[in-house]
Amino acid sequence: MELTLAQFLSRFVLQPPLASAHSVISGRRAAVLVPVVDGDQPELLLTRRSALLRKHAGQVAFPGGMMDATDDSLIATALREAQEEVGIAPQQVRVVGVLPPVTSSTGFAVTPVVGIIPPHLPLRLNPDEVESAFSMPLAEALRLGRYSGLTLRRGHRQHQVWLSWYEDYFIWGMTAGILRALGQQIALP
C-alpha cells in the first residue's frame, strides 16, 4: 500500500485520534517527536537508544524525554529533545498535531507530537543517548497487521503491549503502541 504525505495529512487532520482506554495517572510529563520524513514515499524516523542508558537501553524509540521547567509546552519539549538527541532543529519541524498522552512503564504521561521533517536531513546523533537512527516507510509503520499483542500482568493489573519487527529492529512497548494508535487513526485499508 502506498501512502503519500498529502493522504497521511488529510487522514490525520480529518480523523481525530481514538480516545485512550487508559487514563493518564501521573503528574510527570514527557513528550516524543513522531518525525514523518517528507518525500514521494514518506518515512518515519526512529532511533535505537544507547546501550549505555540506565533505562530502556537499546530500545527503538522516538526522540523525546521529560518536560523541563524551561519548556513552554509539551510540543517545545518534543522539539528540544529531538534537537538534543538527533540534531533536528525546531525550525526544521512542521508540527501537525498531537496524539493523546500515553502512560510509560516508568510512570510518565507521554504526549506524542507528530511533525513533518524535510528529506535528507543530516542528523547529529548524541552518542550518550542514541546508538543509531533509521527510517521505515510510513505506510508500513502504520499497517495494523504488523503489530502483535501480548498481555502482561503487573501486580493485579493487566495491560496490552504491542510488538513488531522491522528489518533488524524490534519495535515494542510504548513506541509500537503509539505507531499502532496512529495507524488506527489513519485507518489504511
PDB file of C-alpha atoms in Angstrom:
ATOM      1  CA  MET A   1       0.000   0.000   0.000  1.00  0.00           C
ATOM      2  CA  GLU A   2       1.395   3.378  -0.964  1.00  0.00           C
ATOM      3  CA  LEU A   3       0.701   6.416   1.170  1.00  0.00           C
ATOM      4  CA  THR A   4       1.540   9.956   0.121  1.00  0.00           C
ATOM      5  CA  LEU A   5       2.226  12.713   2.603  1.00  0.00           C
ATOM      6  CA  ALA A   6      -0.942  14.524   1.451  1.00  0.00           C
ATOM      7  CA  GLN A   7      -3.025  11.386   2.105  1.00  0.00           C
ATOM      8  CA  PHE A   8      -1.460  10.960   5.544  1.00  0.00           C
ATOM      9  CA  LEU A   9      -2.043  14.610   6.471  1.00  0.00           C
ATOM     10  CA  SER A  10      -5.669  14.654   5.300  1.00  0.00           C
ATOM     11  CA  ARG A  11      -6.446  11.471   7.230  1.00  0.00           C
ATOM     12  CA  PHE A  12      -4.551  12.720  10.297  1.00  0.00           C
ATOM     13  CA  VAL A  13      -6.380  16.061  10.326  1.00  0.00           C
ATOM     14  CA  LEU A  14      -9.851  14.803   9.368  1.00  0.00           C
ATOM     15  CA  GLN A  15      -9.977  11.768  11.650  1.00  0.00           C
ATOM     16  CA  PRO A  16      -9.404  12.688  15.296  1.00  0.00           C
ATOM     17  CA  PRO A  17      -7.305  10.339  17.447  1.00  0.00           C
ATOM     18  CA  LEU A  18      -9.071   7.474  19.138  1.00  0.00           C
ATOM     19  CA  ALA A  19      -9.601   8.075  22.839  1.00  0.00           C
ATOM     20  CA  SER A  20      -7.189   6.178  25.053  1.00  0.00           C
ATOM     21  CA  ALA A  21      -8.659   3.295  27.015  1.00  0.00           C
ATOM     22  CA  HIS A  22      -6.256   4.019  29.867  1.00  0.00           C
ATOM     23  CA  SER A  23      -6.376   7.191  31.879  1.00  0.00           C
ATOM     24  CA  VAL A  24      -3.127   9.003  32.499  1.00  0.00           C
ATOM     25  CA  ILE A  25      -2.435   8.811  36.228  1.00  0.00           C
ATOM     26  CA  SER A  26       0.876  10.604  36.505  1.00  0.00           C
ATOM     27  CA  GLY A  27       1.748  14.244  37.012  1.00  0.00           C
ATOM     28  CA  ARG A  28       5.165  13.620  35.446  1.00  0.00           C
ATOM     29  CA  ARG A  29       5.040  14.730  31.827  1.00  0.00           C
ATOM     30  CA  ALA A  30       7.146  13.979  28.790  1.00  0.00           C
ATOM     31  CA  ALA A  31       6.845  14.230  25.021  1.00  0.00           C
ATOM     32  CA  VAL A  32       8.228  12.478  21.962  1.00  0.00           C
ATOM     33  CA  LEU A  33       8.517  13.680  18.389  1.00  0.00           C
ATOM     34  CA  VAL A  34       6.965  11.355  15.805  1.00  0.00           C
ATOM     35  CA  PRO A  35       9.042  12.584  12.828  1.00  0.00           C
ATOM     36  CA  VAL A  36       7.499  11.928   9.418  1.00  0.00           C
ATOM     37  CA  VAL A  37      10.047  12.407   6.636  1.00  0.00           C
ATOM     38  CA  ASP A  38       8.552  14.254   3.651  1.00  0.00           C
ATOM     39  CA  GLY A  39       9.137  12.555   0.321  1.00  0.00           C
ATOM     40  CA  ASP A  40       7.487  10.759  -2.586  1.00  0.00           C
ATOM     41  CA  GLN A  41       7.055   7.840  -0.199  1.00  0.00           C
ATOM     42  CA  PRO A  42       7.042   9.336   3.315  1.00  0.00           C
ATOM     43  CA  GLU A  43       9.028   7.591   6.003  1.00  0.00           C
ATOM     44  CA  LEU A  44       9.103   7.550   9.762  1.00  0.00           C
ATOM     45  CA  LEU A  45      12.344   8.351  11.605  1.00  0.00           C
ATOM     46  CA  LEU A  46      13.106   6.201  14.651  1.00  0.00           C
ATOM     47  CA  THR A  47      16.124   5.783  16.914  1.00  0.00           C
ATOM     48  CA  ARG A  48      17.774   2.970  18.809  1.00  0.00           C
ATOM     49  CA  ARG A  49      18.656   4.163  22.283  1.00  0.00           C
ATOM     50  CA  SER A  50      22.219   3.839  23.537  1.00  0.00           C
ATOM     51  CA  ALA A  51      23.075   0.551  25.232  1.00  0.00           C
ATOM     52  CA  LEU A  52      24.714   2.615  27.993  1.00  0.00           C
ATOM     53  CA  LEU A  53      21.478   4.228  29.215  1.00  0.00           C
ATOM     54  CA  ARG A  54      20.129   3.306  32.627  1.00  0.00           C
ATOM     55  CA  LYS A  55      16.517   2.932  31.391  1.00  0.00           C
ATOM     56  CA  HIS A  56      15.235   1.468  28.118  1.00  0.00           C
ATOM     57  CA  ALA A  57      18.782   0.815  26.852  1.00  0.00           C
ATOM     58  CA  GLY A  58      18.930  -0.413  23.262  1.00  0.00           C
ATOM     59  CA  GLN A  59      15.216   0.026  22.638  1.00  0.00           C
ATOM     60  CA  VAL A  60      13.713   1.513  19.495  1.00  0.00           C
ATOM     61  CA  ALA A  61      12.176   4.871  20.352  1.00  0.00           C
ATOM     62  CA  PHE A  62      11.140   8.275  19.144  1.00  0.00           C
ATOM     63  CA  PRO A  63      13.310  11.249  20.108  1.00  0.00           C
ATOM     64  CA  GLY A  64      11.889  12.639  23.323  1.00  0.00           C
ATOM     65  CA  GLY A  65      12.047  12.961  27.054  1.00  0.00           C
ATOM     66  CA  MET A  66      10.895  14.668  30.207  1.00  0.00           C
ATOM     67  CA  MET A  67       9.419  18.165  30.201  1.00  0.00           C
ATOM     68  CA  ASP A  68      11.799  20.774  31.632  1.00  0.00           C
ATOM     69  CA  ALA A  69      10.712  23.822  33.630  1.00  0.00           C
ATOM     70  CA  THR A  70      12.021  25.964  30.754  1.00  0.00           C
ATOM     71  CA  ASP A  71       9.736  24.284  28.159  1.00  0.00           C
ATOM     72  CA  ASP A  72       6.702  26.391  27.230  1.00  0.00           C
ATOM     73  CA  SER A  73       4.702  23.333  26.190  1.00  0.00           C
ATOM     74  CA  LEU A  74       4.941  19.623  25.512  1.00  0.00           C
ATOM     75  CA  ILE A  75       5.473  20.472  21.845  1.00  0.00           C
ATOM     76  CA  ALA A  76       8.511  22.518  22.908  1.00  0.00           C
ATOM     77  CA  THR A  77       9.695  19.508  24.933  1.00  0.00           C
ATOM     78  CA  ALA A  78       9.484  17.174  21.925  1.00  0.00           C
ATOM     79  CA  LEU A  79      11.297  19.664  19.684  1.00  0.00           C
ATOM     80  CA  ARG A  80      14.044  20.340  22.264  1.00  0.00           C
ATOM     81  CA  GLU A  81      14.614  16.637  22.834  1.00  0.00           C
ATOM     82  CA  ALA A  82      14.755  15.932  19.072  1.00  0.00           C
ATOM     83  CA  GLN A  83      17.425  18.611  18.730  1.00  0.00           C
ATOM     84  CA  GLU A  84      19.402  17.223  21.679  1.00  0.00           C
ATOM     85  CA  GLU A  85      19.180  13.580  20.583  1.00  0.00           C
ATOM     86  CA  VAL A  86      19.387  13.647  16.770  1.00  0.00           C
ATOM     87  CA  GLY A  87      20.201  17.248  15.823  1.00  0.00           C
ATOM     88  CA  ILE A  88      16.874  18.207  14.248  1.00  0.00           C
ATOM     89  CA  ALA A  89      16.416  21.945  14.831  1.00  0.00           C
ATOM     90  CA  PRO A  90      12.913  23.030  15.911  1.00  0.00           C
ATOM     91  CA  GLN A  91      12.536  25.262  12.845  1.00  0.00           C
ATOM     92  CA  GLN A  92      13.048  22.166  10.632  1.00  0.00           C
ATOM     93  CA  VAL A  93       9.869  20.549  12.016  1.00  0.00           C
ATOM     94  CA  ARG A  94       6.352  21.388  10.852  1.00  0.00           C
ATOM     95  CA  VAL A  95       4.180  20.273  13.774  1.00  0.00           C
ATOM     96  CA  VAL A  96       0.846  18.932  12.503  1.00  0.00           C
ATOM     97  CA  GLY A  97      -0.721  17.771  15.754  1.00  0.00           C
ATOM     98  CA  VAL A  98      -0.516  15.671  18.881  1.00  0.00           C
ATOM     99  CA  LEU A  99      -1.874  12.294  19.901  1.00  0.00           C
ATOM    100  CA  PRO A 100      -3.471  11.561  23.276  1.00  0.00           C
ATOM    101  CA  PRO A 101      -0.893  11.045  26.049  1.00  0.00           C
ATOM    102  CA  VAL A 102       0.104   7.505  26.959  1.00  0.00           C
ATOM    103  CA  THR A 103       1.486   6.337  30.276  1.00  0.00           C
ATOM    104  CA  SER A 104       5.015   4.947  30.053  1.00  0.00           C
ATOM    105  CA  SER A 105       6.238   1.967  32.063  1.00  0.00           C
ATOM    106  CA  THR A 106       8.198   4.448  34.189  1.00  0.00           C
ATOM    107  CA  GLY A 107       5.055   6.432  35.069  1.00  0.00           C
ATOM    108  CA  PHE A 108       5.320   9.415  32.718  1.00  0.00           C
ATOM    109  CA  ALA A 109       2.384  10.835  30.770  1.00  0.00           C
ATOM    110  CA  VAL A 110       3.993  10.943  27.310  1.00  0.00           C
ATOM    111  CA  THR A 111       2.486  13.135  24.589  1.00  0.00           C
ATOM    112  CA  PRO A 112       3.358  12.115  21.012  1.00  0.00           C
ATOM    113  CA  VAL A 113       3.894  15.196  18.791  1.00  0.00           C
ATOM    114  CA  VAL A 114       3.554  14.487  15.065  1.00  0.00           C
ATOM    115  CA  GLY A 115       5.819  16.604  12.876  1.00  0.00           C
ATOM    116  CA  ILE A 116       6.956  16.685   9.253  1.00  0.00           C
ATOM    117  CA  ILE A 117      10.685  16.967   8.574  1.00  0.00           C
ATOM    118  CA  PRO A 118      12.481  17.517   5.245  1.00  0.00           C
ATOM    119  CA  PRO A 119      14.083  14.587   3.426  1.00  0.00           C
ATOM    120  CA  HIS A 120      17.846  14.023   3.556  1.00  0.00           C
ATOM    121  CA  LEU A 121      18.197  15.993   6.780  1.00  0.00           C
ATOM    122  CA  PRO A 122      21.709  15.451   8.172  1.00  0.00           C
ATOM    123  CA  LEU A 123      21.366  14.009  11.669  1.00  0.00           C
ATOM    124  CA  ARG A 124      23.794  14.614  14.538  1.00  0.00           C
ATOM    125  CA  LEU A 125      23.280  11.714  16.924  1.00  0.00           C
ATOM    126  CA  ASN A 126      24.078  12.299  20.593  1.00  0.00           C
ATOM    127  CA  PRO A 127      26.081   9.127  21.412  1.00  0.00           C
ATOM    128  CA  ASP A 128      25.166   9.408  25.102  1.00  0.00           C
ATOM    129  CA  GLU A 129      21.506   8.863  24.197  1.00  0.00           C
ATOM    130  CA  VAL A 130      21.253   7.416  20.680  1.00  0.00           C
ATOM    131  CA  GLU A 131      23.112   4.449  19.191  1.00  0.00           C
ATOM    132  CA  SER A 132      21.596   4.768  15.701  1.00  0.00           C
ATOM    133  CA  ALA A 133      18.741   6.207  13.681  1.00  0.00           C
ATOM    134  CA  PHE A 134      16.789   4.556  10.888  1.00  0.00           C
ATOM    135  CA  SER A 135      13.694   5.145   8.830  1.00  0.00           C
ATOM    136  CA  MET A 136      10.896   2.887   7.699  1.00  0.00           C
ATOM    137  CA  PRO A 137       8.168   3.530   5.132  1.00  0.00           C
ATOM    138  CA  LEU A 138       5.290   5.341   6.833  1.00  0.00           C
ATOM    139  CA  ALA A 139       2.683   3.081   5.206  1.00  0.00           C
ATOM    140  CA  GLU A 140       4.472   0.041   6.639  1.00  0.00           C
ATOM    141  CA  ALA A 141       4.818   1.614  10.103  1.00  0.00           C
ATOM    142  CA  LEU A 142       1.061   2.301  10.176  1.00  0.00           C
ATOM    143  CA  ARG A 143      -0.042  -1.115   8.886  1.00  0.00           C
ATOM    144  CA  LEU A 144      -2.023  -2.570  11.786  1.00  0.00           C
ATOM    145  CA  GLY A 145      -1.373  -6.192  10.785  1.00  0.00           C
ATOM    146  CA  ARG A 146       2.338  -5.809  11.564  1.00  0.00           C
ATOM    147  CA  TYR A 147       1.663  -5.494  15.340  1.00  0.00           C
ATOM    148  CA  SER A 148       1.121  -8.476  17.629  1.00  0.00           C
ATOM    149  CA  GLY A 149      -0.351  -8.052  21.071  1.00  0.00           C
ATOM    150  CA  LEU A 150       0.950  -9.513  24.298  1.00  0.00           C
ATOM    151  CA  THR A 151      -0.913  -9.223  27.593  1.00  0.00           C
ATOM    152  CA  LEU A 152       1.349  -8.588  30.582  1.00  0.00           C
ATOM    153  CA  ARG A 153       0.458  -8.636  34.251  1.00  0.00           C
ATOM    154  CA  ARG A 154       1.983  -6.205  36.754  1.00  0.00           C
ATOM    155  CA  GLY A 155       0.692  -6.776  40.223  1.00  0.00           C
ATOM    156  CA  HIS A 156      -3.073  -7.049  39.895  1.00  0.00           C
ATOM    157  CA  ARG A 157      -3.241  -5.096  36.628  1.00  0.00           C
ATOM    158  CA  GLN A 158      -3.098  -6.391  33.097  1.00  0.00           C
ATOM    159  CA  HIS A 159      -2.042  -4.317  30.130  1.00  0.00           C
ATOM    160  CA  GLN A 160      -1.529  -4.881  26.435  1.00  0.00           C
ATOM    161  CA  VAL A 161       1.927  -4.492  24.885  1.00  0.00           C
ATOM    162  CA  TRP A 162       2.407  -4.323  21.118  1.00  0.00           C
ATOM    163  CA  LEU A 163       5.355  -5.938  19.304  1.00  0.00           C
ATOM    164  CA  SER A 164       6.744  -5.758  15.778  1.00  0.00           C
ATOM    165  CA  TRP A 165       9.926  -6.287  13.790  1.00  0.00           C
ATOM    166  CA  TYR A 166      11.268  -4.081  11.030  1.00  0.00           C
ATOM    167  CA  GLU A 167      14.452  -5.398   9.412  1.00  0.00           C
ATOM    168  CA  ASP A 168      16.820  -5.900  12.395  1.00  0.00           C
ATOM    169  CA  TYR A 169      14.841  -3.607  14.722  1.00  0.00           C
ATOM    170  CA  PHE A 170      12.489  -4.918  17.410  1.00  0.00           C
ATOM    171  CA  ILE A 171       9.805  -2.290  17.987  1.00  0.00           C
ATOM    172  CA  TRP A 172       7.714  -2.797  21.088  1.00  0.00           C
ATOM    173  CA  GLY A 173       6.157  -1.179  24.130  1.00  0.00           C
ATOM    174  CA  MET A 174       5.202   2.473  24.032  1.00  0.00           C
ATOM    175  CA  THR A 175       6.764   3.103  20.608  1.00  0.00           C
ATOM    176  CA  ALA A 176       4.833   0.260  18.980  1.00  0.00           C
ATOM    177  CA  GLY A 177       1.693   1.354  20.831  1.00  0.00           C
ATOM    178  CA  ILE A 178       1.988   4.910  19.517  1.00  0.00           C
ATOM    179  CA  LEU A 179       2.534   3.656  15.959  1.00  0.00           C
ATOM    180  CA  ARG A 180      -0.423   1.296  16.207  1.00  0.00           C
ATOM    181  CA  ALA A 181      -2.670   4.049  17.607  1.00  0.00           C
ATOM    182  CA  LEU A 182      -1.629   6.356  14.760  1.00  0.00           C
ATOM    183  CA  GLY A 183      -2.329   3.525  12.326  1.00  0.00           C
ATOM    184  CA  GLN A 184      -5.815   3.129  13.811  1.00  0.00           C
ATOM    185  CA  GLN A 185      -6.404   6.851  13.425  1.00  0.00           C
ATOM    186  CA  ILE A 186      -5.223   6.920   9.800  1.00  0.00           C
ATOM    187  CA  ALA A 187      -7.181   3.704   9.079  1.00  0.00           C
ATOM    188  CA  LEU A 188      -5.415   2.494   5.956  1.00  0.00           C
ATOM    189  CA  PRO A 189      -7.406  -0.111   4.012  1.00  0.00           C
TER     190      PRO A 189
END
